[in-house]
Short mmCIF file of C-alpha atoms and ligand atoms in Angstrom, two decimals:
data_model
loop_
_atom_site.label_atom_id
_atom_site.label_comp_id
_atom_site.label_asym_id
_atom_site.label_seq_id
_atom_site.Cartn_x
_atom_site.Cartn_y
_atom_site.Cartn_z
CA VAL A 969 22.90 -1.15 -17.02
CA ILE A 970 22.25 -3.31 -13.93
CA ARG A 971 24.38 -6.34 -13.19
CA VAL A 972 24.25 -8.23 -9.88
CA GLU A 973 26.58 -11.16 -9.22
CA ASP A 974 25.91 -13.69 -6.50
CA LEU A 975 24.09 -11.15 -4.36
CA TYR A 976 23.30 -12.06 -0.75
CA LYS A 977 21.50 -10.07 1.95
CA THR A 978 21.12 -11.43 5.43
CA TYR A 979 19.38 -9.34 8.07
CA ARG A 980 20.62 -9.86 11.60
CA MET A 981 18.37 -9.34 14.62
CA GLY A 982 20.26 -10.22 17.74
CA ASP A 983 21.26 -13.83 17.12
CA ILE A 984 18.53 -14.50 14.57
CA GLU A 985 19.48 -14.35 10.90
CA VAL A 986 16.98 -13.71 8.11
CA PRO A 987 18.45 -14.66 4.71
CA ALA A 988 16.39 -12.32 2.52
CA LEU A 989 18.51 -12.77 -0.66
CA ARG A 990 20.41 -16.01 -1.25
CA GLY A 991 22.52 -15.66 -4.36
CA ILE A 992 20.92 -13.40 -6.98
CA ASN A 993 22.43 -13.26 -10.46
CA LEU A 994 20.77 -10.88 -12.90
CA LYS A 995 21.62 -8.63 -15.80
CA ILE A 996 19.32 -5.88 -17.09
CA ASP A 997 20.26 -3.94 -20.24
CA ARG A 998 19.66 -0.25 -20.87
CA GLY A 999 16.12 0.40 -22.07
CA GLU A 1000 14.61 -2.85 -20.83
CA PHE A 1001 11.21 -3.00 -19.12
CA VAL A 1002 11.31 -5.74 -16.48
CA ALA A 1003 8.56 -6.93 -14.13
CA VAL A 1004 9.66 -8.46 -10.80
CA MET A 1005 7.17 -10.81 -9.17
CA GLY A 1006 7.10 -13.29 -6.31
CA SER A 1007 5.28 -14.03 -3.08
CA SER A 1008 5.19 -11.74 -0.05
CA GLY A 1009 8.53 -11.91 1.74
CA SER A 1010 10.43 -13.43 -1.20
CA GLY A 1011 13.04 -10.63 -1.27
CA LYS A 1012 11.80 -8.23 -3.97
CA SER A 1013 12.00 -4.98 -1.96
CA THR A 1014 15.33 -6.05 -0.47
CA PHE A 1015 16.65 -6.53 -4.02
CA MET A 1016 15.24 -3.15 -5.14
CA ASN A 1017 16.83 -1.38 -2.17
CA ILE A 1018 20.27 -2.69 -3.15
CA VAL A 1019 19.78 -1.83 -6.84
CA GLY A 1020 18.53 1.63 -5.80
CA CYS A 1021 21.66 2.28 -3.70
CA LEU A 1022 19.66 2.38 -0.47
CA ASP A 1023 21.28 -0.65 1.13
CA ARG A 1024 24.44 -2.73 0.90
CA PRO A 1025 24.55 -6.42 0.06
CA SER A 1026 26.03 -8.83 2.65
CA ARG A 1027 27.94 -10.59 -0.17
CA GLY A 1028 28.27 -10.29 -3.93
CA LYS A 1029 28.66 -7.38 -6.32
CA TYR A 1030 26.36 -4.81 -7.89
CA PHE A 1031 27.44 -2.94 -11.03
CA LEU A 1032 25.40 0.09 -12.12
CA GLU A 1033 26.31 1.21 -15.65
CA GLY A 1034 29.52 -0.79 -15.36
CA GLU A 1035 30.67 0.77 -12.07
CA GLU A 1036 30.85 -1.33 -8.91
CA VAL A 1037 28.51 0.47 -6.58
CA GLY A 1038 28.42 -1.65 -3.43
CA SER A 1039 31.72 -0.22 -2.23
CA LEU A 1040 31.01 3.50 -2.77
CA SER A 1041 30.47 5.94 0.08
CA ARG A 1042 27.02 7.02 1.26
CA ASP A 1043 27.56 10.47 -0.25
CA GLN A 1044 28.37 8.95 -3.62
CA TRP A 1045 25.22 6.81 -3.34
CA ALA A 1046 23.08 9.85 -2.58
CA HIS A 1047 24.49 11.54 -5.66
CA ILE A 1048 23.75 8.55 -7.89
CA ARG A 1049 20.25 8.20 -6.45
CA ASN A 1050 19.44 11.82 -7.05
CA LYS A 1051 20.79 12.06 -10.59
CA ARG A 1052 20.23 8.69 -12.16
CA ILE A 1053 17.62 6.68 -10.28
CA GLY A 1054 13.94 7.34 -9.63
CA PHE A 1055 12.62 5.19 -6.78
CA VAL A 1056 8.92 4.63 -6.05
CA PHE A 1057 8.77 3.15 -2.53
CA GLN A 1058 6.29 0.42 -1.59
CA GLY A 1059 5.34 2.59 1.41
CA PHE A 1060 5.49 5.92 -0.54
CA ASN A 1061 7.79 7.61 2.04
CA LEU A 1062 6.38 11.09 1.44
CA LEU A 1063 7.22 13.99 3.77
CA SER A 1064 4.09 14.41 5.83
CA ARG A 1065 4.44 18.11 6.67
CA THR A 1066 4.78 19.32 3.08
CA THR A 1067 2.37 19.50 0.17
CA ALA A 1068 2.24 17.21 -2.86
CA LEU A 1069 3.90 19.96 -4.90
CA GLU A 1070 6.74 20.43 -2.43
CA ASN A 1071 7.30 16.68 -2.13
CA VAL A 1072 7.80 16.51 -5.90
CA GLU A 1073 10.00 19.62 -6.04
CA LEU A 1074 12.33 18.29 -3.35
CA PRO A 1075 14.63 16.08 -5.52
CA MET A 1076 15.27 19.08 -7.79
CA MET A 1077 16.67 21.21 -4.96
CA TYR A 1078 20.00 19.35 -5.24
CA ASN A 1079 20.26 19.92 -8.96
CA GLY A 1080 20.56 23.67 -9.13
CA PHE A 1081 17.15 24.26 -10.66
CA ALA A 1082 15.71 27.75 -10.11
CA GLY A 1083 12.53 28.01 -8.02
CA LYS A 1084 10.27 28.73 -10.98
CA GLN A 1085 11.73 25.84 -13.02
CA ARG A 1086 11.19 23.44 -10.10
CA HIS A 1087 7.61 24.62 -9.71
CA ASN A 1088 6.76 24.24 -13.40
CA ARG A 1089 8.40 20.85 -13.72
CA ALA A 1090 6.64 19.55 -10.58
CA VAL A 1091 3.26 20.79 -11.83
CA GLU A 1092 3.90 19.12 -15.19
CA VAL A 1093 4.74 15.72 -13.68
CA LEU A 1094 1.87 15.85 -11.16
CA SER A 1095 -0.55 16.56 -14.02
CA LEU A 1096 0.90 13.59 -15.93
CA VAL A 1097 -0.22 11.31 -13.06
CA GLY A 1098 -3.63 12.98 -12.79
CA LEU A 1099 -3.04 15.06 -9.66
CA GLY A 1100 -3.16 18.56 -11.12
CA GLU A 1101 -5.98 19.47 -8.73
CA ARG A 1102 -4.30 18.27 -5.54
CA LEU A 1103 -1.02 20.21 -5.59
CA ASP A 1104 -1.54 21.91 -2.24
CA HIS A 1105 -2.76 18.89 -0.31
CA ALA A 1106 -0.46 17.33 2.28
CA PRO A 1107 -0.17 13.52 2.20
CA ASN A 1108 -2.78 13.05 4.96
CA GLN A 1109 -5.19 15.10 2.86
CA LEU A 1110 -4.82 12.72 -0.06
CA SER A 1111 -6.37 9.33 -0.76
CA GLY A 1112 -4.09 6.25 -0.72
CA GLY A 1113 -3.93 6.13 -4.49
CA GLN A 1114 -3.20 9.86 -4.69
CA GLN A 1115 -0.28 9.48 -2.26
CA GLN A 1116 1.02 6.65 -4.41
CA ARG A 1117 0.89 8.91 -7.46
CA VAL A 1118 2.77 11.69 -5.66
CA ALA A 1119 5.50 9.10 -4.96
CA ILE A 1120 5.52 8.19 -8.66
CA ALA A 1121 5.74 11.83 -9.76
CA ARG A 1122 8.59 12.46 -7.33
CA ALA A 1123 10.52 9.50 -8.79
CA LEU A 1124 10.16 10.87 -12.34
CA VAL A 1125 10.82 14.56 -11.76
CA ASN A 1126 14.61 14.56 -12.23
CA GLY A 1127 14.37 12.66 -15.53
CA PRO A 1128 16.23 9.56 -14.30
CA SER A 1129 17.68 6.97 -16.68
CA LEU A 1130 16.55 4.14 -14.37
CA VAL A 1131 13.16 3.91 -12.63
CA LEU A 1132 12.66 1.37 -9.83
CA ALA A 1133 9.00 1.12 -8.86
CA ASP A 1134 8.06 -1.11 -5.91
CA GLU A 1135 4.38 -1.98 -6.43
CA PRO A 1136 3.43 1.40 -7.97
CA THR A 1137 -0.20 0.43 -8.62
CA GLY A 1138 -1.07 -1.43 -5.39
CA ASN A 1139 -3.52 1.29 -4.33
CA LEU A 1140 -4.86 2.26 -7.74
CA ASP A 1141 -8.08 1.29 -9.53
CA SER A 1142 -7.69 -0.43 -12.88
CA ALA A 1143 -8.22 2.68 -15.01
CA THR A 1144 -5.65 4.73 -13.09
CA SER A 1145 -3.24 1.74 -13.04
CA ALA A 1146 -3.51 1.52 -16.82
CA ASP A 1147 -2.74 5.27 -17.09
CA ILE A 1148 0.37 4.89 -14.95
CA MET A 1149 1.64 1.77 -16.74
CA THR A 1150 1.00 3.39 -20.14
CA LEU A 1151 3.03 6.39 -18.95
CA PHE A 1152 5.86 4.05 -17.87
CA GLN A 1153 5.69 2.28 -21.22
CA ARG A 1154 5.91 5.62 -23.05
CA LEU A 1155 8.91 6.77 -20.99
CA ASN A 1156 10.52 3.40 -21.74
CA SER A 1157 9.90 3.32 -25.50
CA ALA A 1158 10.19 7.05 -26.29
CA GLN A 1159 13.04 8.00 -23.94
CA GLY A 1160 14.78 4.68 -23.41
CA ILE A 1161 14.40 4.85 -19.64
CA THR A 1162 15.11 1.47 -18.04
CA MET A 1163 12.07 0.38 -15.97
CA VAL A 1164 12.04 -2.23 -13.20
CA VAL A 1165 8.57 -2.67 -11.67
CA VAL A 1166 7.72 -4.94 -8.73
CA THR A 1167 4.14 -6.08 -8.98
CA HIS A 1168 1.85 -8.80 -7.73
CA GLU A 1169 -0.54 -8.53 -10.66
CA SER A 1170 -0.21 -10.26 -14.00
CA ASP A 1171 -2.10 -7.48 -15.80
CA ILE A 1172 0.54 -5.02 -14.66
CA ALA A 1173 3.43 -7.39 -15.46
CA ASN A 1174 2.09 -7.64 -19.03
CA TYR A 1175 3.27 -4.08 -19.75
CA ALA A 1176 6.84 -5.34 -19.38
CA GLN A 1177 8.82 -7.39 -21.90
CA ARG A 1178 10.42 -9.63 -19.31
CA ARG A 1179 9.26 -11.24 -16.08
CA VAL A 1180 11.60 -12.24 -13.24
CA MET A 1181 10.15 -14.43 -10.44
CA PHE A 1182 11.57 -14.39 -6.89
CA ARG A 1183 10.95 -17.11 -4.31
CA ASP A 1184 12.58 -17.38 -0.89
CA GLY A 1185 15.44 -15.07 -1.81
CA VAL A 1186 16.38 -16.63 -5.17
CA ILE A 1187 15.27 -16.12 -8.77
CA VAL A 1188 13.28 -19.12 -9.96
CA SER A 1189 12.36 -17.96 -13.46
CA ASP A 1190 13.27 -15.23 -15.94
CA GLU A 1191 11.18 -15.11 -19.10
CA ARG A 1192 10.98 -12.76 -22.03
CA LYS A 1193 7.78 -12.12 -23.95
CA ASP A 1194 7.91 -13.20 -27.58
CA ALA A 1195 8.80 -10.21 -29.68
CA SER A 1196 5.47 -9.64 -31.46
CA VAL B 1029 -26.09 -3.47 11.06
CA ILE B 1030 -24.85 -0.42 9.11
CA ARG B 1031 -27.22 2.24 7.87
CA VAL B 1032 -26.09 5.57 6.46
CA GLU B 1033 -28.62 8.21 5.42
CA ASP B 1034 -27.72 11.08 3.12
CA LEU B 1035 -24.12 11.11 4.30
CA TYR B 1036 -21.93 14.05 3.34
CA LYS B 1037 -18.27 14.74 4.10
CA THR B 1038 -16.61 17.94 2.98
CA TYR B 1039 -12.98 18.58 3.88
CA ARG B 1040 -12.05 22.21 4.37
CA MET B 1041 -8.56 23.48 3.69
CA GLY B 1042 -8.47 27.22 4.25
CA ASP B 1043 -11.13 28.46 1.82
CA ILE B 1044 -10.97 25.42 -0.45
CA GLU B 1045 -13.66 22.77 0.00
CA VAL B 1046 -13.23 19.14 -1.09
CA PRO B 1047 -16.61 17.35 -1.23
CA ALA B 1048 -15.39 13.79 -0.63
CA LEU B 1049 -18.86 12.28 0.02
CA ARG B 1050 -21.94 13.83 -1.59
CA GLY B 1051 -25.02 12.07 -0.30
CA ILE B 1052 -24.41 8.39 0.48
CA ASN B 1053 -27.38 6.15 1.25
CA LEU B 1054 -26.56 2.55 2.11
CA LYS B 1055 -27.82 -0.30 4.25
CA ILE B 1056 -25.74 -3.37 5.12
CA ASP B 1057 -27.32 -6.24 7.06
CA ARG B 1058 -25.66 -8.38 9.69
CA GLY B 1059 -23.59 -11.15 8.15
CA GLU B 1060 -23.26 -9.63 4.69
CA PHE B 1061 -19.98 -9.65 2.75
CA VAL B 1062 -19.76 -6.45 0.73
CA ALA B 1063 -17.03 -5.28 -1.68
CA VAL B 1064 -16.59 -1.51 -2.09
CA MET B 1065 -14.97 -0.40 -5.35
CA GLY B 1066 -14.38 2.81 -7.26
CA SER B 1067 -11.60 4.93 -8.67
CA SER B 1068 -8.81 6.54 -6.69
CA GLY B 1069 -10.19 9.53 -4.81
CA SER B 1070 -13.86 8.53 -5.15
CA GLY B 1071 -14.48 8.57 -1.37
CA LYS B 1072 -14.08 4.94 -0.27
CA SER B 1073 -11.65 5.50 2.62
CA THR B 1074 -13.59 8.57 3.73
CA PHE B 1075 -16.74 6.41 3.88
CA MET B 1076 -14.90 3.64 5.77
CA ASN B 1077 -13.54 6.12 8.31
CA ILE B 1078 -17.06 7.31 9.14
CA VAL B 1079 -18.45 3.77 9.34
CA GLY B 1080 -15.46 2.80 11.53
CA CYS B 1081 -16.14 5.67 13.97
CA LEU B 1082 -12.87 7.39 13.11
CA ASP B 1083 -14.42 10.52 11.63
CA ARG B 1084 -17.66 12.49 11.74
CA PRO B 1085 -19.85 13.19 8.71
CA SER B 1086 -20.46 16.84 7.74
CA ARG B 1087 -24.16 16.03 7.23
CA GLY B 1088 -26.41 12.99 7.43
CA LYS B 1089 -26.75 10.12 9.87
CA TYR B 1090 -24.92 6.89 10.58
CA PHE B 1091 -26.64 4.10 12.52
CA LEU B 1092 -24.51 1.18 13.80
CA GLU B 1093 -26.65 -1.71 15.00
CA GLY B 1094 -29.60 0.68 15.21
CA GLU B 1095 -27.83 3.30 17.35
CA GLU B 1096 -27.09 6.73 15.92
CA VAL B 1097 -23.35 6.96 16.22
CA GLY B 1098 -22.41 10.28 14.61
CA SER B 1099 -23.41 12.20 17.73
CA LEU B 1100 -21.59 10.07 20.33
CA SER B 1101 -18.53 11.29 22.22
CA ARG B 1102 -14.97 10.34 21.20
CA ASP B 1103 -14.70 8.07 24.25
CA GLN B 1104 -17.84 6.21 23.26
CA TRP B 1105 -16.43 5.85 19.73
CA ALA B 1106 -13.18 4.43 21.04
CA HIS B 1107 -15.16 1.88 23.06
CA ILE B 1108 -17.24 0.83 20.04
CA ARG B 1109 -14.14 0.61 17.85
CA ASN B 1110 -12.33 -1.57 20.33
CA LYS B 1111 -15.16 -3.97 21.07
CA ARG B 1112 -17.16 -4.26 17.89
CA ILE B 1113 -15.15 -3.13 14.87
CA GLY B 1114 -11.94 -4.45 13.37
CA PHE B 1115 -10.33 -1.91 11.02
CA VAL B 1116 -7.61 -2.73 8.51
CA PHE B 1117 -6.16 0.62 7.42
CA GLN B 1118 -5.08 1.32 3.83
CA GLY B 1119 -1.77 2.56 5.26
CA PHE B 1120 -1.51 -0.19 7.93
CA ASN B 1121 -0.91 2.31 10.81
CA LEU B 1122 1.27 -0.07 12.82
CA LEU B 1123 3.28 1.15 15.82
CA SER B 1124 6.83 1.29 14.51
CA ARG B 1125 8.68 0.76 17.79
CA THR B 1126 6.92 -2.46 18.76
CA THR B 1127 7.02 -5.97 17.34
CA ALA B 1128 4.38 -7.67 15.21
CA LEU B 1129 3.26 -9.63 18.28
CA GLU B 1130 2.92 -6.52 20.45
CA ASN B 1131 1.05 -4.65 17.70
CA VAL B 1132 -1.52 -7.45 17.60
CA GLU B 1133 -1.75 -7.75 21.41
CA LEU B 1134 -2.43 -4.03 21.82
CA PRO B 1135 -6.23 -3.98 21.18
CA MET B 1136 -6.64 -6.65 23.85
CA MET B 1137 -5.07 -4.50 26.57
CA TYR B 1138 -8.33 -2.58 26.93
CA ASN B 1139 -10.40 -5.72 27.31
CA GLY B 1140 -9.06 -7.11 30.56
CA PHE B 1141 -7.31 -10.10 29.00
CA ALA B 1142 -4.46 -11.55 31.06
CA GLY B 1143 -0.96 -11.33 29.59
CA LYS B 1144 -0.75 -15.02 28.73
CA GLN B 1145 -4.19 -14.99 27.07
CA ARG B 1146 -3.22 -11.98 24.99
CA HIS B 1147 0.01 -13.65 23.93
CA ASN B 1148 -1.66 -16.90 22.90
CA ARG B 1149 -4.48 -15.19 21.04
CA ALA B 1150 -2.05 -12.92 19.17
CA VAL B 1151 0.14 -15.89 18.17
CA GLU B 1152 -2.96 -17.75 16.95
CA VAL B 1153 -4.16 -14.90 14.75
CA LEU B 1154 -0.68 -14.13 13.37
CA SER B 1155 -0.32 -17.80 12.40
CA LEU B 1156 -3.71 -17.63 10.67
CA VAL B 1157 -2.30 -14.95 8.35
CA GLY B 1158 0.95 -16.84 7.78
CA LEU B 1159 3.25 -14.77 10.03
CA GLY B 1160 4.03 -17.31 12.74
CA GLU B 1161 7.75 -16.92 12.01
CA ARG B 1162 7.88 -13.13 12.19
CA LEU B 1163 6.41 -12.45 15.64
CA ASP B 1164 9.44 -10.54 16.95
CA HIS B 1165 10.05 -8.38 13.91
CA ALA B 1166 9.23 -4.67 14.10
CA PRO B 1167 7.32 -3.21 11.14
CA ASN B 1168 10.48 -1.93 9.44
CA GLN B 1169 11.86 -5.47 9.60
CA LEU B 1170 8.90 -6.83 7.67
CA SER B 1171 8.08 -6.84 3.98
CA GLY B 1172 5.18 -4.67 2.75
CA GLY B 1173 2.87 -7.65 2.50
CA GLN B 1174 3.89 -8.87 5.97
CA GLN B 1175 3.07 -5.45 7.48
CA GLN B 1176 -0.29 -5.61 5.77
CA ARG B 1177 -0.94 -8.98 7.35
CA VAL B 1178 -0.02 -7.71 10.82
CA ALA B 1179 -2.63 -4.98 10.29
CA ILE B 1180 -5.17 -7.66 9.34
CA ALA B 1181 -4.33 -9.81 12.37
CA ARG B 1182 -4.66 -6.80 14.66
CA ALA B 1183 -8.13 -6.06 13.23
CA LEU B 1184 -9.30 -9.63 13.95
CA VAL B 1185 -7.79 -10.22 17.38
CA ASN B 1186 -10.71 -8.94 19.51
CA GLY B 1187 -13.25 -11.05 17.60
CA PRO B 1188 -15.22 -8.08 16.20
CA SER B 1189 -18.72 -8.45 14.76
CA LEU B 1190 -17.85 -6.02 11.93
CA VAL B 1191 -14.62 -6.00 9.92
CA LEU B 1192 -13.79 -2.99 7.73
CA ALA B 1193 -10.80 -3.71 5.50
CA ASP B 1194 -9.44 -0.89 3.31
CA GLU B 1195 -7.57 -2.62 0.49
CA PRO B 1196 -6.30 -5.54 2.61
CA THR B 1197 -4.57 -7.31 -0.29
CA GLY B 1198 -2.96 -4.36 -2.10
CA ASN B 1199 0.55 -5.57 -1.21
CA LEU B 1200 -0.03 -9.31 -1.39
CA ASP B 1201 0.76 -11.83 -4.10
CA SER B 1202 -2.17 -13.77 -5.51
CA ALA B 1203 -1.65 -16.90 -3.39
CA THR B 1204 -1.43 -14.94 -0.12
CA SER B 1205 -4.40 -12.76 -1.22
CA ALA B 1206 -6.46 -15.89 -1.78
CA ASP B 1207 -5.50 -17.14 1.71
CA ILE B 1208 -6.62 -13.88 3.31
CA MET B 1209 -9.89 -13.66 1.35
CA THR B 1210 -10.66 -17.31 2.12
CA LEU B 1211 -10.08 -16.55 5.81
CA PHE B 1212 -12.46 -13.56 5.56
CA GLN B 1213 -15.02 -15.74 3.81
CA ARG B 1214 -14.74 -18.35 6.55
CA LEU B 1215 -15.16 -15.77 9.33
CA ASN B 1216 -18.19 -14.46 7.46
CA SER B 1217 -19.94 -17.78 6.80
CA ALA B 1218 -18.94 -19.65 9.98
CA GLN B 1219 -19.16 -16.82 12.51
CA GLY B 1220 -21.55 -14.41 10.82
CA ILE B 1221 -19.04 -11.55 10.96
CA THR B 1222 -20.12 -8.68 8.69
CA MET B 1223 -17.31 -7.92 6.19
CA VAL B 1224 -16.86 -4.71 4.22
CA VAL B 1225 -13.78 -4.81 1.98
CA VAL B 1226 -12.51 -1.95 -0.18
CA THR B 1227 -10.67 -3.32 -3.17
CA HIS B 1228 -9.56 -2.30 -6.64
CA GLU B 1229 -9.44 -5.87 -7.96
CA SER B 1230 -12.34 -7.82 -9.39
CA ASP B 1231 -10.83 -11.15 -8.29
CA ILE B 1232 -10.93 -9.95 -4.70
CA ALA B 1233 -14.43 -8.47 -5.05
CA ASN B 1234 -15.65 -11.88 -6.23
CA TYR B 1235 -15.31 -13.27 -2.69
CA ALA B 1236 -18.13 -10.92 -1.66
CA GLN B 1237 -21.84 -11.37 -2.37
CA ARG B 1238 -22.47 -7.73 -3.14
CA ARG B 1239 -20.54 -5.00 -4.94
CA VAL B 1240 -20.99 -1.27 -4.25
CA MET B 1241 -19.36 1.20 -6.70
CA PHE B 1242 -18.30 4.70 -5.64
CA ARG B 1243 -17.59 7.54 -8.07
CA ASP B 1244 -16.91 11.17 -7.14
CA GLY B 1245 -18.41 10.82 -3.68
CA VAL B 1246 -21.65 9.06 -4.64
CA ILE B 1247 -22.70 5.43 -5.06
CA VAL B 1248 -23.32 4.68 -8.73
CA SER B 1249 -24.16 0.98 -8.51
CA ASP B 1250 -24.99 -1.65 -5.90
CA GLU B 1251 -25.27 -5.22 -7.20
CA ARG B 1252 -25.76 -8.57 -5.58
CA LYS B 1253 -24.36 -11.78 -6.98
CA ASP B 1254 -26.97 -14.30 -8.06
CA ALA B 1255 -27.48 -16.72 -5.23
CA SER B 1256 -25.92 -19.86 -6.74
N1 ATP C 353 -7.98 15.36 5.11
C1 ATP C 353 -8.33 15.70 3.84
N2 ATP C 353 -8.36 17.00 3.46
C2 ATP C 353 -8.70 17.35 2.19
N3 ATP C 353 -9.05 16.49 1.23
C3 ATP C 353 -9.03 15.17 1.55
C4 ATP C 353 -8.66 14.71 2.86
N4 ATP C 353 -8.72 13.34 2.86
C5 ATP C 353 -9.11 12.97 1.61
N5 ATP C 353 -9.29 14.07 0.83
C6 ATP C 353 -9.75 14.07 -0.57
O1 ATP C 353 -11.04 13.44 -0.58
C7 ATP C 353 -11.16 12.61 -1.74
C8 ATP C 353 -11.57 11.20 -1.34
O2 ATP C 353 -10.54 10.59 -0.63
P1 ATP C 353 -10.60 9.05 -0.19
O3 ATP C 353 -9.39 8.79 0.62
O4 ATP C 353 -11.91 8.75 0.44
O5 ATP C 353 -10.53 8.29 -1.59
P2 ATP C 353 -10.45 6.74 -1.92
O6 ATP C 353 -11.66 6.38 -2.69
O7 ATP C 353 -10.18 5.96 -0.68
O8 ATP C 353 -9.20 6.65 -2.89
P3 ATP C 353 -8.04 5.53 -3.04
O9 ATP C 353 -8.64 4.44 -3.85
O10 ATP C 353 -6.98 6.30 -3.81
O11 ATP C 353 -7.59 5.11 -1.69
C9 ATP C 353 -9.82 12.65 -2.48
O12 ATP C 353 -9.98 13.44 -3.64
C10 ATP C 353 -8.86 13.29 -1.49
O13 ATP C 353 -7.93 14.17 -2.15
N1 ATP C 354 15.21 -4.95 8.36
C1 ATP C 354 14.88 -6.26 8.37
N2 ATP C 354 15.26 -7.06 9.40
C2 ATP C 354 14.92 -8.37 9.40
N3 ATP C 354 14.23 -8.99 8.44
C3 ATP C 354 13.82 -8.25 7.40
C4 ATP C 354 14.10 -6.85 7.30
N4 ATP C 354 13.55 -6.37 6.15
C5 ATP C 354 12.95 -7.43 5.55
N5 ATP C 354 13.11 -8.56 6.30
C6 ATP C 354 12.65 -9.91 5.96
O1 ATP C 354 13.25 -10.26 4.72
C7 ATP C 354 12.31 -10.96 3.89
C8 ATP C 354 12.20 -10.29 2.53
O2 ATP C 354 11.62 -9.02 2.65
P1 ATP C 354 11.23 -8.13 1.39
O3 ATP C 354 10.72 -6.83 1.92
O4 ATP C 354 12.36 -8.07 0.43
O5 ATP C 354 10.05 -8.97 0.73
P2 ATP C 354 9.12 -8.63 -0.53
O6 ATP C 354 9.37 -9.67 -1.56
O7 ATP C 354 9.30 -7.21 -0.93
O8 ATP C 354 7.66 -8.84 0.05
P3 ATP C 354 6.27 -8.05 -0.20
O9 ATP C 354 5.77 -8.58 -1.50
O10 ATP C 354 5.45 -8.50 0.97
O11 ATP C 354 6.57 -6.60 -0.23
C9 ATP C 354 10.98 -10.98 4.64
O12 ATP C 354 10.76 -12.28 5.13
C10 ATP C 354 11.15 -9.98 5.78
O13 ATP C 354 10.52 -10.42 6.99
MG1 MG C 355 8.07 -5.55 -0.81
MG1 MG C 356 -8.51 4.91 -0.02
#
């Protein structure tokens, strides 16, 4: 479902160049559960932004479900992002002037859902991540881990076929992290949703069947768990 | 150096009340290294905000170095925060339109340091956290873990006697986390700086000599490591 070929991303700041990705080759099949790891600054979020149709590569190709995506228009990207991809941002990126409930309803506004349907679906997903009692709080009235869970709920609400989660448990205690990763595992095994999770923690990576390691903009290892 | 007595914090939202802290009693001596743990939403950041003179308790007293702080003016708080406390925010709170270097220089502007002194000190602290090569990047040109390290550098730059770090390694890989915690340990043992670190990870808590557990706004355990 995801295929990147010789992907490069170089940021330019004046006459300084930062080579964030230096030739990434990767193939992820439908229904896989992949953990992406690597040291701070190794290119993981840059990679996720390209896969999530939020940024263009400097060189190389990205095929999403067989279609070359790097050359589509921004409108076409927005459409793909809304319908097919759920993105949990490393920095959450919630709207600060709206409640948790409204933040989660927002992606459904573009899908023609009626108001009551959006409300019920948002309540359902927020309860799944343990926030049923915080629906009317704005982000600055939520703890760090609660904001992270609103971001997770928002990514899941449109029932995407691909979920890209950039460090979804960084602000969560171990019990809540286990709840979230078990939820991801269930969505993956029961509904075949493809999951790509960036994490720094081995315990979290263990929920995946495959571990891809980034270092300095390249992939240095790519290992599958033994089928047990 | 920190003493809180029967501390309460209740947030009010219209006619809803959220009792975030429900009677906290805690004493931390100068030079201690304390880890604060507990599940998402248990009151850790709320506690840190009061100890860091960023928020007032609803009830109870807070003594910083023997002086009752809860009743001081906002100007007096700002002075204490700038001179004596280094705060690493869970959400980083960097200024988005200025570079990493400028973000770290900022706390020194209120201390009468000359421009060159500020520059050199900021460069020194940014190198300590491994960001010597990213001085001119703005926050949105930095990875999540790099932003977190700018926030850490900024908290250390004025040489505070108390460092409050709210999940300082949440976005860092294990090697970089170990570097940061070793730095904290060194500041604590060599310079006697009191460290209070909120963390969700046991590996990180192990750098401290004492572990305080929050649950639902109260402290449920407070354990010291055996002196070894
Ligand atoms: N401004 C606010 N208004 C209303 N409720 C709030 C506000 N800030 C925090 N809360 C609530 O207070 C409780 C404690 O929040 P706090 O941020 O202290 O938790 P925490 O222990 O730091 O959690 P985390 O580990 O997720 O960061 C949470 O249930 C949160 O929803
Ligand atoms: N907009 C930008 N302009 C310039 N450099 C950038 C920009 N965004 C990221 N970088 C640089 O590109 C490199 C890779 O960043 P990226 O965010 O992909 O890292 P990461 O692996 O996600 O790190 P972390 O684990 O800390 O989140 C970093 O060294 C960063 O400084
Ligand atoms: Mg990142
Ligand atoms: Mg918190």
